[in-house]
mmCIF file of C-alpha atoms in Angstrom:
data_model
loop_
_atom_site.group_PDB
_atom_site.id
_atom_site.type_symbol
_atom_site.label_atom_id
_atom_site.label_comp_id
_atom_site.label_asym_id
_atom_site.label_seq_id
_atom_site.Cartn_x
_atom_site.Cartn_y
_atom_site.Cartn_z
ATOM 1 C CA UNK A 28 0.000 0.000 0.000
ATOM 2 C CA UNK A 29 1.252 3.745 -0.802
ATOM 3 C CA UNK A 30 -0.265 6.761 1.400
ATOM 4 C CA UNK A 31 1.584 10.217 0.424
ATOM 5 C CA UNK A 32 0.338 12.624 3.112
ATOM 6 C CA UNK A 33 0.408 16.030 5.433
ATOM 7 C CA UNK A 34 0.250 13.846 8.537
ATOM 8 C CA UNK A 35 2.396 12.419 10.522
ATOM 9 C CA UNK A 36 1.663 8.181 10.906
ATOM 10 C CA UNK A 37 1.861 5.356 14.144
ATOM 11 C CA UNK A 38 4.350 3.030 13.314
ATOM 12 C CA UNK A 39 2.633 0.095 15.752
ATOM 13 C CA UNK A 40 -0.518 1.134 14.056
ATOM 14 C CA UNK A 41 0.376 0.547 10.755
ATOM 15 C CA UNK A 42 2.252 -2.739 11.089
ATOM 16 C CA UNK A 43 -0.289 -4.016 13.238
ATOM 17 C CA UNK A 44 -2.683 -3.483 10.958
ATOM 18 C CA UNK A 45 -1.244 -5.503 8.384
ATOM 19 C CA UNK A 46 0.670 -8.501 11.295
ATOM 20 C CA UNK A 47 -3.113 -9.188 12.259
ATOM 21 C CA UNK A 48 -4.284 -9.749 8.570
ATOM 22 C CA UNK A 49 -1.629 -12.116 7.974
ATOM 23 C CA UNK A 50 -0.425 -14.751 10.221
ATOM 24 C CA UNK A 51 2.270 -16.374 7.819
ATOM 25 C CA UNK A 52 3.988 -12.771 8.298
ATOM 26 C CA UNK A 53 7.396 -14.497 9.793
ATOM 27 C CA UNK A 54 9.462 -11.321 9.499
ATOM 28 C CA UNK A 55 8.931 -7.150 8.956
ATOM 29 C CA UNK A 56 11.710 -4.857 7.497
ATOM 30 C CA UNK A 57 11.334 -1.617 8.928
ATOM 31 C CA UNK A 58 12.682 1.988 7.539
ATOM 32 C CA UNK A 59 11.956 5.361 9.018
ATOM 33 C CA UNK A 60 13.245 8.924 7.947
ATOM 34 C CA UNK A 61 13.272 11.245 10.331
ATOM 35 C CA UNK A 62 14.256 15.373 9.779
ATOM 36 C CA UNK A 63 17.675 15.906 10.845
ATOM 37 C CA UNK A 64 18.963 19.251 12.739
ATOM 38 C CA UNK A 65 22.067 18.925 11.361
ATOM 39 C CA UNK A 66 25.176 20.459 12.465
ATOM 40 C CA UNK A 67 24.687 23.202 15.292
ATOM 41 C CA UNK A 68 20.898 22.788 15.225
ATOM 42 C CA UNK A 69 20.506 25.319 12.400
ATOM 43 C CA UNK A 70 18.116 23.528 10.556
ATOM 44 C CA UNK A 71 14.663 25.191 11.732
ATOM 45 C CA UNK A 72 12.507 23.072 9.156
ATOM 46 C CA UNK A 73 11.927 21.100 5.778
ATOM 47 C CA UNK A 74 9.669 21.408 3.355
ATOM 48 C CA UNK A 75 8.815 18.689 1.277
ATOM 49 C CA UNK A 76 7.310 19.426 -2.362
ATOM 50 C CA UNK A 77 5.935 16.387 -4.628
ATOM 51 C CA UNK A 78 4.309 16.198 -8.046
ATOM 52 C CA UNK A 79 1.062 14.742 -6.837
ATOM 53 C CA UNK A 80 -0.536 11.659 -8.628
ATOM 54 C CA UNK A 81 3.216 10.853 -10.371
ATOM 55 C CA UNK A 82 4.639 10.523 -6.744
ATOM 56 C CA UNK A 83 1.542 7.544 -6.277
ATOM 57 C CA UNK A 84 2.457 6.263 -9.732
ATOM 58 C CA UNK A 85 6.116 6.265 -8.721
ATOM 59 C CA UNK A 86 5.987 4.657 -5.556
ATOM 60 C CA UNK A 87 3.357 2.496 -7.009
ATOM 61 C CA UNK A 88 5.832 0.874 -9.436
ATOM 62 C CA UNK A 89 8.834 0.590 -7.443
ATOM 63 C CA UNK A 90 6.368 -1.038 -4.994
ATOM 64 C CA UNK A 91 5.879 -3.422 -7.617
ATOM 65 C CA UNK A 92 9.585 -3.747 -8.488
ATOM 66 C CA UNK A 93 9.868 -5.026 -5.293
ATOM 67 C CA UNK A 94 7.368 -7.543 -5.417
ATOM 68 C CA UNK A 95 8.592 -8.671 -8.211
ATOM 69 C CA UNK A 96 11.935 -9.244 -6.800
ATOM 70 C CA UNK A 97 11.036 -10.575 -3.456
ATOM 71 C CA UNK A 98 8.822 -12.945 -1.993
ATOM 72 C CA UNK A 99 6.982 -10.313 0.066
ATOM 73 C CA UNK A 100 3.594 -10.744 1.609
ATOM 74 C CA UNK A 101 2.779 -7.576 1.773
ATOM 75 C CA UNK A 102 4.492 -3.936 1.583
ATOM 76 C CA UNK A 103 3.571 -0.664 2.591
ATOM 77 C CA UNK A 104 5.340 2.956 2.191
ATOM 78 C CA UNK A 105 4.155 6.463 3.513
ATOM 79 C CA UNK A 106 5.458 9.241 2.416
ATOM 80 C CA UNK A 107 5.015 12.739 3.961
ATOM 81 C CA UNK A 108 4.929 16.247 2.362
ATOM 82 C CA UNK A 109 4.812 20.076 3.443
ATOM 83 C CA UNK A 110 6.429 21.613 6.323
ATOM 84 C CA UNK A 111 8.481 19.083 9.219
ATOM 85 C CA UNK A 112 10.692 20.221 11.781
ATOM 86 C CA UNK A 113 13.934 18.424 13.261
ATOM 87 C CA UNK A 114 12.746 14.908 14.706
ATOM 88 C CA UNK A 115 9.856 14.496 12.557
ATOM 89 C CA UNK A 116 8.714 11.345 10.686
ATOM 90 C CA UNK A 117 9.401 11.503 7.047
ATOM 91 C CA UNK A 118 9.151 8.903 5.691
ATOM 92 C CA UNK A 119 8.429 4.353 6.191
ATOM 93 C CA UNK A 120 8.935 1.869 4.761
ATOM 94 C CA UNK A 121 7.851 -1.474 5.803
ATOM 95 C CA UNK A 122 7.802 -5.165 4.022
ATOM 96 C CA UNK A 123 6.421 -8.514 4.916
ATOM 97 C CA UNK A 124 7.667 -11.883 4.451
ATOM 98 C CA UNK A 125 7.635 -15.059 5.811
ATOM 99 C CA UNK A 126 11.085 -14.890 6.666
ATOM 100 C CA UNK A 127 13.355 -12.305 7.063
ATOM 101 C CA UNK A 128 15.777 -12.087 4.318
ATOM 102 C CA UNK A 129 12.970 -11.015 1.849
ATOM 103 C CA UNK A 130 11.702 -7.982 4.034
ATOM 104 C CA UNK A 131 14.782 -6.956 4.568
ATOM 105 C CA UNK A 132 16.276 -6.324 1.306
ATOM 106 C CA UNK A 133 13.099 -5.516 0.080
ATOM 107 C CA UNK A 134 13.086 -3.040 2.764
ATOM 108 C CA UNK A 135 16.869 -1.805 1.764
ATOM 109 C CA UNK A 136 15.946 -1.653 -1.980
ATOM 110 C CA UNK A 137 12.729 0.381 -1.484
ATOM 111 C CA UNK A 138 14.178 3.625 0.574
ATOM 112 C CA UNK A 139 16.978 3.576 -2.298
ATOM 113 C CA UNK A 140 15.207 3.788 -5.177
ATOM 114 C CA UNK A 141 12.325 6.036 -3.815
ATOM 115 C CA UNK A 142 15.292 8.263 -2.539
ATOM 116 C CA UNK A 143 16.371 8.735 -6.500
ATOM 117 C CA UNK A 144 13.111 8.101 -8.204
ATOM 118 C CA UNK A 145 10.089 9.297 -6.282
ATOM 119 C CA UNK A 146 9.455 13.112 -6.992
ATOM 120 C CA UNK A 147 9.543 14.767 -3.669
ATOM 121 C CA UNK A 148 12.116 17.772 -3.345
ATOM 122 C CA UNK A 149 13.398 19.059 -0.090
ATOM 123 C CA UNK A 150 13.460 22.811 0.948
ATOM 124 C CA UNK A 151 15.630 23.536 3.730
ATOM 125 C CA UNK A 152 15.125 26.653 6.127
ATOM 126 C CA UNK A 153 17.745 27.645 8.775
ATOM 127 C CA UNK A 154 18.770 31.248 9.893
ATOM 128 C CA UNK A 155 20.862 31.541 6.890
ATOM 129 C CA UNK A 156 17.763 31.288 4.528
ATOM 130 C CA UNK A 157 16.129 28.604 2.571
ATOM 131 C CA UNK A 158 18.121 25.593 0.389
ATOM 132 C CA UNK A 159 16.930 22.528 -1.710
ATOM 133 C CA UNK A 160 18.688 20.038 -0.882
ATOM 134 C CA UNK A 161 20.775 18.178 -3.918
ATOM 135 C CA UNK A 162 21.305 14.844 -5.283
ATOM 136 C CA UNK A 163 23.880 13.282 -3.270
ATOM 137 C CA UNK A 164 26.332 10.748 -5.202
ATOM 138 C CA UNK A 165 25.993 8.387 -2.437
ATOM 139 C CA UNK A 166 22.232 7.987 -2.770
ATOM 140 C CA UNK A 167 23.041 7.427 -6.669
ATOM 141 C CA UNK A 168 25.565 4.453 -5.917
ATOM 142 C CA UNK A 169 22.837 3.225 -3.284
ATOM 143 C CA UNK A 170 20.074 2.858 -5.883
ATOM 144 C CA UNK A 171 22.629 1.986 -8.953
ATOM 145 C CA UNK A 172 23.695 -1.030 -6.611
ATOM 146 C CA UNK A 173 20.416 -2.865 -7.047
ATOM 147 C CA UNK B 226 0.807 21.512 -23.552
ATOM 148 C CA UNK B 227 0.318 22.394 -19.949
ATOM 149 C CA UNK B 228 3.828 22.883 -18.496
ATOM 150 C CA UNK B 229 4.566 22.292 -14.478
ATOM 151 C CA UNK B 230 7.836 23.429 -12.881
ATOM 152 C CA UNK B 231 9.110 22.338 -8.973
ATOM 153 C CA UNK B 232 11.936 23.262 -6.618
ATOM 154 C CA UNK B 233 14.169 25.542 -7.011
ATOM 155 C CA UNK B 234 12.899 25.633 -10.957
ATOM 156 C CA UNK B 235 9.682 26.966 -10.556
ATOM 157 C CA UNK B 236 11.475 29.527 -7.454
ATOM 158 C CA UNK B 237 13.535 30.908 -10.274
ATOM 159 C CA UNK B 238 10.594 30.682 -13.345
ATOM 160 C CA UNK B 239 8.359 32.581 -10.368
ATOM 161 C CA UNK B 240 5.128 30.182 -11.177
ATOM 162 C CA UNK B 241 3.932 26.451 -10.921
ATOM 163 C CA UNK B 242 2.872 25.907 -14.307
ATOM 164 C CA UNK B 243 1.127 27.201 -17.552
ATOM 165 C CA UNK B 244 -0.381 26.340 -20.677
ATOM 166 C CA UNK B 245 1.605 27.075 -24.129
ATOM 167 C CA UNK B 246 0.223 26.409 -27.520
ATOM 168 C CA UNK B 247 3.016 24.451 -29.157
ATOM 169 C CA UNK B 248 4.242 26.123 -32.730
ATOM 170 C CA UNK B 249 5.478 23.276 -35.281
ATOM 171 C CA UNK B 250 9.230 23.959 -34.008
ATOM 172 C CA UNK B 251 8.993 22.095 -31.066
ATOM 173 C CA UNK B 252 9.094 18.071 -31.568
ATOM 174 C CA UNK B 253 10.645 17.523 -28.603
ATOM 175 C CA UNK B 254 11.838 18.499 -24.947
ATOM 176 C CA UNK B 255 14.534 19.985 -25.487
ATOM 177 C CA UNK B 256 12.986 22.135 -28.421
ATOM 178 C CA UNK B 257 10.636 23.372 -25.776
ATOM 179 C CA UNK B 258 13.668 24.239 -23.262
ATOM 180 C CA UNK B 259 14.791 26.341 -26.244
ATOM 181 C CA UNK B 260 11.718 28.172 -26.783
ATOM 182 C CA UNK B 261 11.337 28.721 -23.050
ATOM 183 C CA UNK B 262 14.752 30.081 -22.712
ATOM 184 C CA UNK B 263 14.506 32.571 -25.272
ATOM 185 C CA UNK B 264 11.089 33.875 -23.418
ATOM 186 C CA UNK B 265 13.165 36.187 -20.760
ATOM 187 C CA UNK B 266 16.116 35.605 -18.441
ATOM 188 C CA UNK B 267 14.201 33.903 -15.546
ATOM 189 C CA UNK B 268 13.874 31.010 -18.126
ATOM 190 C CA UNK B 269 17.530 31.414 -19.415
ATOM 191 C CA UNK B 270 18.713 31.171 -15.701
ATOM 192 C CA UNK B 271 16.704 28.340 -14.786
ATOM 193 C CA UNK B 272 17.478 26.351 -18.293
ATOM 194 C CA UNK B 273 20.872 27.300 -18.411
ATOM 195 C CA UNK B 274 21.891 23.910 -16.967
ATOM 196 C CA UNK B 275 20.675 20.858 -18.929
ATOM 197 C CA UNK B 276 22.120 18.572 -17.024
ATOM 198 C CA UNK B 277 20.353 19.510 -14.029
ATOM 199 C CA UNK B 278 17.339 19.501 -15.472
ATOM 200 C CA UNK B 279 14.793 16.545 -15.229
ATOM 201 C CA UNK B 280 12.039 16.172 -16.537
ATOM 202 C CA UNK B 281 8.450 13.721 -17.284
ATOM 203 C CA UNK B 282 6.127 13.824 -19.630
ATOM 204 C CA UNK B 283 2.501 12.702 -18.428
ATOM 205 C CA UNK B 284 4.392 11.806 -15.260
ATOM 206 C CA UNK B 285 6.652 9.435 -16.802
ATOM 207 C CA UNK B 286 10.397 10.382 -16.662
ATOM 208 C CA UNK B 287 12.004 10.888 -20.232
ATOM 209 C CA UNK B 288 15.276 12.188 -21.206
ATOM 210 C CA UNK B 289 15.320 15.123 -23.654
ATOM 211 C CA UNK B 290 15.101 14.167 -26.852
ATOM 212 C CA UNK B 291 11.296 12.956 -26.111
ATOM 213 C CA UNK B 292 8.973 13.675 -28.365
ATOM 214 C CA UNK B 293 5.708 15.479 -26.999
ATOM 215 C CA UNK B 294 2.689 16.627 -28.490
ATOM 216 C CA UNK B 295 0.195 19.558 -27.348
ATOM 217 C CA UNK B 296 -1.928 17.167 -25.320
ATOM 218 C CA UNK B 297 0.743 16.219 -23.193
ATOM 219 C CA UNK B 298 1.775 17.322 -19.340
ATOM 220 C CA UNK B 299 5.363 18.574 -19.593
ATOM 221 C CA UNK B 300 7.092 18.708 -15.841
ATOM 222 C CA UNK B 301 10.443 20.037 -15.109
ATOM 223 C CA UNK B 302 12.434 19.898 -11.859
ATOM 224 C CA UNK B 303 16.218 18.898 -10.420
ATOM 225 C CA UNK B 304 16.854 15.537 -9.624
ATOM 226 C CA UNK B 305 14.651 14.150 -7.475
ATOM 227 C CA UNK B 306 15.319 13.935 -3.395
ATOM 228 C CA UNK B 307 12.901 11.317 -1.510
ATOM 229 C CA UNK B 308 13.321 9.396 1.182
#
């Protein structure tokens, strides 16, 4: 499942909601993105921006990359967008399996490709003014490696 | 050919999107990067770049030489950050 949204999300909640659909579920892989302060605490907040109904479509198919590539029983991402502050959730990614090895690259593979190839943009505001943040070369090799 | 910008692109264009009516010069992206450039310098500035430019067409990421018609959704941004 793929939920792009304002609010924020319960982790227990979520997986729960899936575990107790599903008892063959032997093992959950488990990402979450939280805003960073960075250096000195000068990050104040982030704005996310996304291209809504591509971001769906986007997530939607590397969802299904994944399934296709794992033995997942089930797989769910949400996304956030607009304004977050230092701590906040951004982002989870969780997959399903009957054993672990399956959620858990599944899991891996997921956060780097949507990191690359989900259209969300990050503005970042500190004292010194506002930044988007840039492609980072590591995030490239981290979705390349798959 | 409705045209959407994000990040720091559509900061420097100064809007979100708009419609153009396509003129027989433009077959593909990068035609309409051209025309768009020579518009005024916001475009220029934000264009100058190609190879930080990214961009989909009906939400489906193409490189430049794509061809696009006046029915399609044209969206340019940097690369993308998620996660």
């Amino acid at each position: 499942m793929i939920k792009v949204q304002k609010d924020d999300f319960d982790i227990n909640k979520e997986i729960k909601k899936i575990t107790s659909l599903n008892k063959n579920i032997g093992g959950t892989g488990l990402f979450i993105g939280n805003v960073r302060e960075g250096k000195n605490s000068e990050l104040k907040s982030m704005t996310l921006e996304h291209y809504p109904i591509m971001t769906e479509r986007q997530l939607e198919k590397i969802n299904n990359e994944a399934k296709a590539r794992w033995n997942l029983i089930d797989s769910l991402i949400i996304h956030r967008y607009g304004k977050l502050y230092p701590g906040d959730q951004i982002v989870l990614v969780a997959t399903f399996s009957r054993h672990r090895t399956d959620a858990l690259n599944a899991c891996e593979f997921l956060i780097d490709w949507l990191k690359t190839k989900a259209p969300f943009w990050k503005l970042e505001e500190s004292n010194q003014g506002s930044t988007w943040v840039k492609e980072r070369n590591s995030d490239l090799d981290a979705a390349n490696k798959w | 050919m409705q045209i959407k910008y994000f990040s720091w692109v559509k900061d420097q264009i100064g809007q979100e999107s708009e419609n153009i009516t396509i003129t027989e010069q433009i077959i593909t992206v990068k035609d309409l990067i051209n025309y768009l450039k020579k518009k005024n310098d916001k475009y220029a500035k934000a264009f100058a770049d190609d190879s930080v430019i990214r961009c989909a067409v009906n939400m489906e990421v193409t490189d430049l030489n794509h061809k696009i018609s006046d029915n399609d959704e044209i969206a340019f941004f940097p690369p993308m950050t998620g996660g």
